[in-house]
XYZ file of C-alpha atoms in Angstrom:
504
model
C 0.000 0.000 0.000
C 1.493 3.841 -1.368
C 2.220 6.336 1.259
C -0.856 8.486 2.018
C -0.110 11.954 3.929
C -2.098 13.019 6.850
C -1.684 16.857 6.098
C 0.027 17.752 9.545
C 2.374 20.403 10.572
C 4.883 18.981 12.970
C 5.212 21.404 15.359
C 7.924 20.942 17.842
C 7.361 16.915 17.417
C 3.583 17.318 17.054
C 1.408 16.595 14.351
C -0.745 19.726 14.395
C -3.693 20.145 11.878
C -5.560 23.483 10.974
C -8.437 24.875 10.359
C -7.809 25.475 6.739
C -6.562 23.089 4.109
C -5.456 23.563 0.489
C -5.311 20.569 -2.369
C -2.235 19.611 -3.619
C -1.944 19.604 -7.693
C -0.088 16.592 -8.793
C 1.528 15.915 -11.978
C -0.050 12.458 -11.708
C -1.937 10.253 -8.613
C -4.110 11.286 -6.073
C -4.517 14.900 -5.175
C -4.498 15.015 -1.231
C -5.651 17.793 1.677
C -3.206 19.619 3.175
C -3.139 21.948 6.541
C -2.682 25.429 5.938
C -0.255 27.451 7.628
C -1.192 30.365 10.149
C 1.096 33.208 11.764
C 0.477 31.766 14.602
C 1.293 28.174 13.759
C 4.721 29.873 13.215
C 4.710 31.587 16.352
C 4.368 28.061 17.736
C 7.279 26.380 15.888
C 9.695 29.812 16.181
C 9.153 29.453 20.254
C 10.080 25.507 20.240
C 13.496 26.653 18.145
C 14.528 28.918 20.431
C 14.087 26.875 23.612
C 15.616 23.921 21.572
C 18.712 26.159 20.442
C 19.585 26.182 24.436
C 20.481 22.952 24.611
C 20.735 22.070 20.706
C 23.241 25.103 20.316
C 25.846 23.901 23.045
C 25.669 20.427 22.058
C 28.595 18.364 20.488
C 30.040 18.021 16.961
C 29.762 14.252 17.559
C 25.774 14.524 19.304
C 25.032 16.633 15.994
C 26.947 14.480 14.067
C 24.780 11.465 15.094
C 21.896 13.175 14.300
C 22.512 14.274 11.298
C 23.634 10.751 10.132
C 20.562 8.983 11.828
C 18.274 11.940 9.515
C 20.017 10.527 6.434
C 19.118 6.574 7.812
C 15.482 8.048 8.188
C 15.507 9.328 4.837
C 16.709 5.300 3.627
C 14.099 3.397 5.575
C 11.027 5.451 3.598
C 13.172 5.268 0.648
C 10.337 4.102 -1.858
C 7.567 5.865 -0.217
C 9.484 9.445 -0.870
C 9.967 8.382 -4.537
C 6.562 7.509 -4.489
C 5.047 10.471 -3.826
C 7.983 12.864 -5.060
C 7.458 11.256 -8.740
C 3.305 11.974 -8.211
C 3.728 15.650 -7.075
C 6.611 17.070 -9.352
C 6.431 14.737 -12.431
C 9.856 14.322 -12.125
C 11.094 10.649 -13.195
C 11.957 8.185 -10.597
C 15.854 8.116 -11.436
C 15.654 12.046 -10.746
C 13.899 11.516 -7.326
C 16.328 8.829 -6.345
C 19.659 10.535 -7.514
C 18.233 13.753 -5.639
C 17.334 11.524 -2.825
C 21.202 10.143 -2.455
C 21.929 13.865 -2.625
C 20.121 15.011 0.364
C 21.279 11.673 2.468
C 24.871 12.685 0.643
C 25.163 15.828 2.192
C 24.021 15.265 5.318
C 26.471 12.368 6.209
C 28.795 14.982 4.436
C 28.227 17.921 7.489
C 28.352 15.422 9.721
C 32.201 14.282 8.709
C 33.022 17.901 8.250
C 31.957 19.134 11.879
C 33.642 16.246 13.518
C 36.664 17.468 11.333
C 36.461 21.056 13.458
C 38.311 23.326 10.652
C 35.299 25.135 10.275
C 35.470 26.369 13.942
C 38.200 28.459 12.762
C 40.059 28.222 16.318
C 42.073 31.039 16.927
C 44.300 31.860 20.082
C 46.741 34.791 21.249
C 47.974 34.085 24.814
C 48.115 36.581 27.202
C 51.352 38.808 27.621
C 51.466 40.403 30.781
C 54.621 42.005 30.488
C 54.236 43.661 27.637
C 54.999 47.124 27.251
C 53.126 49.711 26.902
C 50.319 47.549 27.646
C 49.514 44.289 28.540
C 47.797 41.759 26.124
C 45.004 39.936 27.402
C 44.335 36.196 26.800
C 42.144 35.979 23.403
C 40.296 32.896 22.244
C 38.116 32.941 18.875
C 35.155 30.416 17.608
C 32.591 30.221 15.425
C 29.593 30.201 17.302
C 25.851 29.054 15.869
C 23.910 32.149 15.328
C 19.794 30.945 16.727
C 16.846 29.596 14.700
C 17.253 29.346 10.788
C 14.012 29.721 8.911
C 14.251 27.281 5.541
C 11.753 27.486 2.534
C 11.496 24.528 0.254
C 11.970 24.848 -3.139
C 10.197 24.130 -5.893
C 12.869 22.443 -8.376
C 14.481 20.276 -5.649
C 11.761 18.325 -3.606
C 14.741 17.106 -2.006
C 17.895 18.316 -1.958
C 16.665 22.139 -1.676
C 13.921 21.963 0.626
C 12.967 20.184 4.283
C 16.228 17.965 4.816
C 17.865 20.255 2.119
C 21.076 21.659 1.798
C 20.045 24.748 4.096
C 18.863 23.031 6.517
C 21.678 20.312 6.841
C 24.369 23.079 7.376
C 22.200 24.954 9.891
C 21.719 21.771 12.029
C 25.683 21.261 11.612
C 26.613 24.658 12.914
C 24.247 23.906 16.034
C 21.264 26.253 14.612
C 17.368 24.791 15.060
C 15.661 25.227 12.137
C 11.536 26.177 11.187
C 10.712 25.104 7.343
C 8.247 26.832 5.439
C 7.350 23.821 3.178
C 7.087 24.432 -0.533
C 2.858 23.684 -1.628
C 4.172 22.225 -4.765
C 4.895 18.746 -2.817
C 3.949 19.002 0.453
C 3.151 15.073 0.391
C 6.934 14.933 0.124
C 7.834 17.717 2.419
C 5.910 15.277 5.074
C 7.448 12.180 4.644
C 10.730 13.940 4.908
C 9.722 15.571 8.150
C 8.731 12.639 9.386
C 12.377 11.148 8.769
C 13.761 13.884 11.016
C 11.113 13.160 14.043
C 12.482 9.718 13.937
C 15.731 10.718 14.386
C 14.879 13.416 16.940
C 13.461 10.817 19.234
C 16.035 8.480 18.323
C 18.705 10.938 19.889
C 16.844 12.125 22.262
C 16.856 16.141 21.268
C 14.159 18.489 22.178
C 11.588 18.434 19.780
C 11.602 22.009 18.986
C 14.952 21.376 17.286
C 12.781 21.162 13.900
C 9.271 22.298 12.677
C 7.787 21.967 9.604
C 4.829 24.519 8.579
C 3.170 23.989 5.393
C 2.160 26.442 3.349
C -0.961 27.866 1.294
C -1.022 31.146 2.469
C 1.403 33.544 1.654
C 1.442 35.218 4.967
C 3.535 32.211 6.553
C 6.315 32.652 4.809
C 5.769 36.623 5.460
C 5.453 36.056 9.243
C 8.626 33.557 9.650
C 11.108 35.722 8.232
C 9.933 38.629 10.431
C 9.731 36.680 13.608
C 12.029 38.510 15.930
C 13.655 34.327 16.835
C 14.886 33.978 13.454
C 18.340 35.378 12.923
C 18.765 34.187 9.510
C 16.698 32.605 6.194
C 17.612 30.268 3.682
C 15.568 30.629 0.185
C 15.988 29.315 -2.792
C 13.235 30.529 -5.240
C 12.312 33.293 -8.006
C 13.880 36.602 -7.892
C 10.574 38.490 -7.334
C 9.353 36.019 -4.343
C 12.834 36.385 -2.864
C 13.895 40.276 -3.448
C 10.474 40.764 -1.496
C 11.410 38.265 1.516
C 14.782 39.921 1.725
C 13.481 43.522 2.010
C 11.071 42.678 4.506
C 14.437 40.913 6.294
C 16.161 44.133 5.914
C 12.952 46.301 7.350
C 12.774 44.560 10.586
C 13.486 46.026 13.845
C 16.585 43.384 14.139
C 17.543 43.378 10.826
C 18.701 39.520 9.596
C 20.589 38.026 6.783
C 18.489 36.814 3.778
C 20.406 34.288 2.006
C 18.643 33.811 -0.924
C 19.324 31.700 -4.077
C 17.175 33.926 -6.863
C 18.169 32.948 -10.516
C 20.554 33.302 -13.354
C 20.800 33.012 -17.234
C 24.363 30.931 -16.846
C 25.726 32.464 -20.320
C 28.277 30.254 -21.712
C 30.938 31.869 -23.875
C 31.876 29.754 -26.976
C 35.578 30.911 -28.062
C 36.476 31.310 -31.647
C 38.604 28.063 -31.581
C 36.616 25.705 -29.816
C 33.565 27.087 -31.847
C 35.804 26.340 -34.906
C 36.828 22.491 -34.222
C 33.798 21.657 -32.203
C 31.162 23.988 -32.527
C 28.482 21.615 -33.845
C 29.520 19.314 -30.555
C 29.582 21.828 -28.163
C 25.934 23.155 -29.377
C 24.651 19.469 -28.961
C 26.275 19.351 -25.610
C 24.263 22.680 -24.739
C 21.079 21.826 -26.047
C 21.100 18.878 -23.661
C 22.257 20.946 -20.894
C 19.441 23.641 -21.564
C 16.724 20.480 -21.690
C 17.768 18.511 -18.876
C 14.628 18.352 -16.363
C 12.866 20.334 -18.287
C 15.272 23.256 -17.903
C 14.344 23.643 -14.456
C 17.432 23.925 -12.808
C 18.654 27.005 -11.241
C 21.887 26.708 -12.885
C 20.504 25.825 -16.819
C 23.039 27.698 -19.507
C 20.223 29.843 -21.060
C 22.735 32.294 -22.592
C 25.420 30.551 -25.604
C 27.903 33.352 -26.757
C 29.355 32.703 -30.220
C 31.109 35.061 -32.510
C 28.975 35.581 -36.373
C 30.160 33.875 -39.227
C 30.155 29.978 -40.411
C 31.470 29.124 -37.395
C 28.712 30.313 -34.883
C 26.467 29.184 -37.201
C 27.408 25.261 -37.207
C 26.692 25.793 -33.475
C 23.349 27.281 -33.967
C 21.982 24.669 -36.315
C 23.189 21.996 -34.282
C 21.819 22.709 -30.809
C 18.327 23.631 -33.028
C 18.860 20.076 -34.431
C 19.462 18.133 -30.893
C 16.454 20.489 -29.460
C 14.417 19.454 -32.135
C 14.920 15.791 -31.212
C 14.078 16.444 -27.490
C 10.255 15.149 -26.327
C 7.813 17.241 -24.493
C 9.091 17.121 -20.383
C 6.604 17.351 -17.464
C 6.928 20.684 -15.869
C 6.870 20.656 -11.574
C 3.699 22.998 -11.274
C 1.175 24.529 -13.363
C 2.267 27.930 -12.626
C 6.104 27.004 -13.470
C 4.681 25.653 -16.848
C 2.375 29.328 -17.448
C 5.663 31.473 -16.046
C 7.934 29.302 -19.018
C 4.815 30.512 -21.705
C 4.812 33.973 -21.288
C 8.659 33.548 -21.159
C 8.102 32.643 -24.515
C 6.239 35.236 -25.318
C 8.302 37.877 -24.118
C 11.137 36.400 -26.919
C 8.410 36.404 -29.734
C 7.154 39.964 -29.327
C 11.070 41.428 -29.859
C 11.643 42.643 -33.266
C 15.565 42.202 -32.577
C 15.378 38.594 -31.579
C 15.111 35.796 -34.569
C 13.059 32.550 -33.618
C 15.154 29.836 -34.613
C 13.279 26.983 -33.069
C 9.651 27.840 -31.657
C 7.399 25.294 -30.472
C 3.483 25.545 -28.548
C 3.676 24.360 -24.778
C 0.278 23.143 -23.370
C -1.097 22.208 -19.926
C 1.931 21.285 -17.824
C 4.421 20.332 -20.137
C 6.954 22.118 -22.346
C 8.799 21.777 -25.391
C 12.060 23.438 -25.921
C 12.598 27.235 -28.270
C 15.601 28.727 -29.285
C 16.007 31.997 -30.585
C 19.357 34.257 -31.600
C 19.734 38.419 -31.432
C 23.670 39.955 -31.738
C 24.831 41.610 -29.026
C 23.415 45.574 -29.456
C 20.312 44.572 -29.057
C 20.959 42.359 -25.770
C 22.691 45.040 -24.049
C 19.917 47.716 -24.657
C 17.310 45.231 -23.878
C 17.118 44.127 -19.942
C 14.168 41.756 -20.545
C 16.332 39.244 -23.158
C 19.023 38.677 -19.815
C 15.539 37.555 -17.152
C 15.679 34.102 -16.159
C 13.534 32.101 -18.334
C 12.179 28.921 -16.095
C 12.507 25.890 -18.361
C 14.379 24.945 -22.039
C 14.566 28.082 -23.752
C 17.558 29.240 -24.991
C 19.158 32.322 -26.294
C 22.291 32.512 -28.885
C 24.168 36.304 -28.462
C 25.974 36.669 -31.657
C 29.121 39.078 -31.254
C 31.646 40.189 -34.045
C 34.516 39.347 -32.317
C 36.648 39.590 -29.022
C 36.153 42.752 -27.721
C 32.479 42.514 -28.875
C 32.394 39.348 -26.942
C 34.460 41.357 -24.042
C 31.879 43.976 -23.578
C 28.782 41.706 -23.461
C 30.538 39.155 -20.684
C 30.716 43.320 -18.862
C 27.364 43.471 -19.400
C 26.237 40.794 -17.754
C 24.297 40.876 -14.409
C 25.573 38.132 -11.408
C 25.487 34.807 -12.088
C 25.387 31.090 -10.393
C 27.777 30.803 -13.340
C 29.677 31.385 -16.392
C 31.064 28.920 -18.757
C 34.288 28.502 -21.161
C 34.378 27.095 -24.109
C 38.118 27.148 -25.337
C 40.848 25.047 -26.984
C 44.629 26.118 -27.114
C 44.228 29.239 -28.991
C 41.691 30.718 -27.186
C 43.437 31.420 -24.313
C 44.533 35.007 -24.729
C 40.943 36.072 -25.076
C 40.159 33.505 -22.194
C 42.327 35.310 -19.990
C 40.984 38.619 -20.825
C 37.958 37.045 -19.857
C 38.298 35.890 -16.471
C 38.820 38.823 -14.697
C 35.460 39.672 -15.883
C 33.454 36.644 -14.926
C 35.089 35.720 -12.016
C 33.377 39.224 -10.409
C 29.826 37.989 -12.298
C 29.799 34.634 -11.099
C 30.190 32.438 -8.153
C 31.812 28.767 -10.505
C 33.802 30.121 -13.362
C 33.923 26.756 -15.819
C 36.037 25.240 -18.478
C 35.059 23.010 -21.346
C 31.814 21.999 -19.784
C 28.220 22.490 -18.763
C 26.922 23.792 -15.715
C 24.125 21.676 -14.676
C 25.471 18.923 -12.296
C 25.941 20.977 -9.033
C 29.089 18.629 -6.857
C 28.462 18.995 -3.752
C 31.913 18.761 -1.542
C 34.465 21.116 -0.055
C 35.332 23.348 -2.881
C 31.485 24.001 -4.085
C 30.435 27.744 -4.387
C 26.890 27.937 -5.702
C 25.961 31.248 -5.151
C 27.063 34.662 -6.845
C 26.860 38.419 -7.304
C 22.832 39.842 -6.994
C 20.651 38.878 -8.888
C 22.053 35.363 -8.572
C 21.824 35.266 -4.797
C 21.409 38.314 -2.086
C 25.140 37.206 -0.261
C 27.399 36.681 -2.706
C 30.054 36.149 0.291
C 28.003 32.437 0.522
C 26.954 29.793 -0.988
C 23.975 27.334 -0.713
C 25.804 23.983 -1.547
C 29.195 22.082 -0.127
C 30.792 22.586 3.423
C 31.476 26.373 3.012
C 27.364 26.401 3.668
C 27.544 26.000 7.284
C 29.435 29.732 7.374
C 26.404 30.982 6.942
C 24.907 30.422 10.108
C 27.600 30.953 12.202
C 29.498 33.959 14.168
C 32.635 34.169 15.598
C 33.236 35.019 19.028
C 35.816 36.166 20.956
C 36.871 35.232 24.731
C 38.859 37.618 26.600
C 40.615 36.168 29.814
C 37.512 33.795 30.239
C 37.858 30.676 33.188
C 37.776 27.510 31.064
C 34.724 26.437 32.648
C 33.176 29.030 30.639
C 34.534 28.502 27.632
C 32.222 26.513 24.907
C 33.813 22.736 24.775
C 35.376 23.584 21.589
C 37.296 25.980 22.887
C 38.701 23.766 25.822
């Protein structure tokens, strides 16, 4: 028998149902009632998280290690009933859901090796020196401390890996924070079963319940009360730029004001250089046309943008990628709303008299088809609309006339998750006038590849200058995550019996 939600916000490690539901909309299955979230439903969960972070926030690297390893074994027992009911919600195919799913258990186990590791504590020390003239130096002893309750909002593309065990809220639990998840009403049947995982493993450890809360949603007010709840010192998001540019101001208009770090979009451009597009430029614009169609396009870091100089050249890469996208079947979109948003996308492209359809298709219902179009690079840079994010597989060719055409466009850009290289030998003189450019546009500069396929490990950075993300100091994926929701603090001349066990 399937897995069948109940509807419930867990609140502080109880099942809590309102007085309001909403219907979930899936792609295929049952449709199924869920709870709708209140203000005070948040109230609720923010109050558990901050009595939890007393004892939660001073506990061990190797008690929060535990737990975050017995979450990832809780994610592994209800293995087929989150595929189950991921693959009904989103549409998304069962190998995504169970890739994703190895993700989020992937990452977890991954905090939990790092924080036992204790380089992210940043330890510093300066012993005292009494005698030293003019003045005395004090004894000085520096930590990273957990800052208080994280609020988390699931996200739409990554039932998983970005939403209530996600990435945000693996690090926050690793640096000691308690976290309150706004789940994401696009699969709140998986949001639940995930939730569910992490009650197991709070009782298996024994934590205070209040160390996590899950609040559906519904009702836009919830996610407008959580991030102005005077508990919550920071918020994870990882959404559209509109949704998130108007959480972040109302972060910035509290009376406390908090960090936002947000996750909001980007076009990805990939630069094609005149020698790679030369020996390979029909390969490389197969190789994007898969990367622009892969899940639907609905990746936050899909290569919407190819940059290719004019001539014969450019053009092999044109007609191929139209080729391969012609050859790609109608995908499954994750909402009804993403599928409308990736429509008038469309239209936006097909009402510009500087832009050339080169592939246009119709998109019905919830599913899309993939368009190309192509416009030189004058009309891009006095156009703002061509460089918006475009949800899904479209894709726009830039044509330049050469490098320091192609110079002044990569300047033009706005911040990016990334920006792509395509090169061979003799492209590296314009490659390295390049890089000085991107690297201050982007947060992953790559070569001779595509930028979907997000590692998650040590070295990671997936973040980038606004609009990309609203901390371009951070990023949302790989150990360098859990910096976000920690502070250092320094000890002056403090007893050791004060001192926070990693400082001992």
């Amino acid at each position: 028998m399937g897995f069948t939600p109940h509807g419930k916000h867990l609140i502080a490690g109880d099942w809590v149902a309102g007085q309001t539901t909403f219907t979930s909309e899936p792609a295929h299955g049952p449709a199924h009632a869920f709870s709708t979230g209140t203000p005070d439903l948040v109230d609720r969960a923010c109050q558990a998280a901050e009595d939890a972070f007393l004892s939660y926030g001073y506990s061990s690297r190797a008690d929060r290690a535990a737990f975050l390893n017995a979450i990832a074994d809780e994610i592994d027992t209800r293995a087929d009933a989150i595929t189950e009911i991921g693959t009904q919600e989103t549409g998304l195919p069962e190998a995504r859901l169970q890739g994703e799913r190895g993700r989020t258990t992937g990452q977890l186990r991954l905090f939990a090796e790092h924080i036992i590791k204790g380089d992210y504590l940043d330890r510093r020390h300066d012993e005292a020196m009494p005698d030293r003239q003019p003045m005395p130096r004090p004894d000085l002893k520096m930590v990273q401390r957990p800052i208080g309750p994280v609020a988390v909002f699931g996200a739409s593309n990554f039932p998983l890996a970005f939403s209530t065990a996600g990435g945000d809220t693996a690090s926050a639990l690793a640096a000691g924070c308690t976290v309150v998840v706004k789940g994401h009403s696009a699969h709140p049947g998986t949001g639940e079963i995930v939730a569910e995982a992490i009650h197991a493993a709070i009782d298996k450890c024994g934590l205070h319940p209040g160390v996590f809360s899950l609040i559906q949603g519904g009702d836009r007010h919830v996610g407008t009360a959580l991030v102005q709840h005077p508990l919550i010192k920071a918020v994870g998001f990882t959404g559209s730029l509109g949704g998130g540019r108007a959480l972040y101001d109302l972060c910035a208009a509290r009376p406390e004001p908090i960090p936002f770090f947000g996750e909001l979009g980007s076009v990805n451009p990939m630069f094609v250089l005149p020698e790679a597009a030369k020996n390979r430029g029909a390969k490389v614009g197969e190789g994007w046309a898969a990367s622009l169609t892969m899940g639907a396009g609905q990746f936050c870091t899909n290569p919407g943008i190819a940059v290719v100089n004019t001539g014969p050249d450019g053009d092999a890469f044109v007609t191929a990628a139209a080729e391969a996208l012609k050859d790609v079947q109608t995908q499954c979109m994750l909402t009804d709303g993403i599928a409308s948003a990736y429509r008038d996308g469309k239209t936006r492209f097909d009402n510009r008299n500087a832009v050339e359809a080169v592939l246009v298709t119709d998109s019905e219902g919830r599913s899309a088809a993939p368009n190309l179009y192509q416009t030189d690079a004058a009309a891009y840079l006095q156009d703002h609309a061509l460089g918006e994010e475009v949800f899904g597989p479209l894709g726009l060719v830039v044509r330049v006339s050469g490098a320091d055409e192609m110079e002044t466009l990569a300047r033009g850009f706005e911040g990016q998750l990334t920006a792509t290289l395509q090169m061979d030998d003799g492209d590296t003189e314009l490659a390295q006038r390049l890089m000085p450019i991107l690297e201050r546009k982007a947060g992953r500069v790559l070569a001779n590849g595509f930028p979907t396929g997000v590692e998650v490990c040590d070295s990671m950075v997936h973040g980038g200058p606004y609009p990309a993300s609203t901390n371009f100091g951070a990023t949302s994926v790989g150990t360098l995550a859990i910096r976000r929701f920690l502070r250092p603090v320094c000890y002056q001349n403090m007893p050791d019996d004060l001192l926070p066990d990693d400082l001992k």
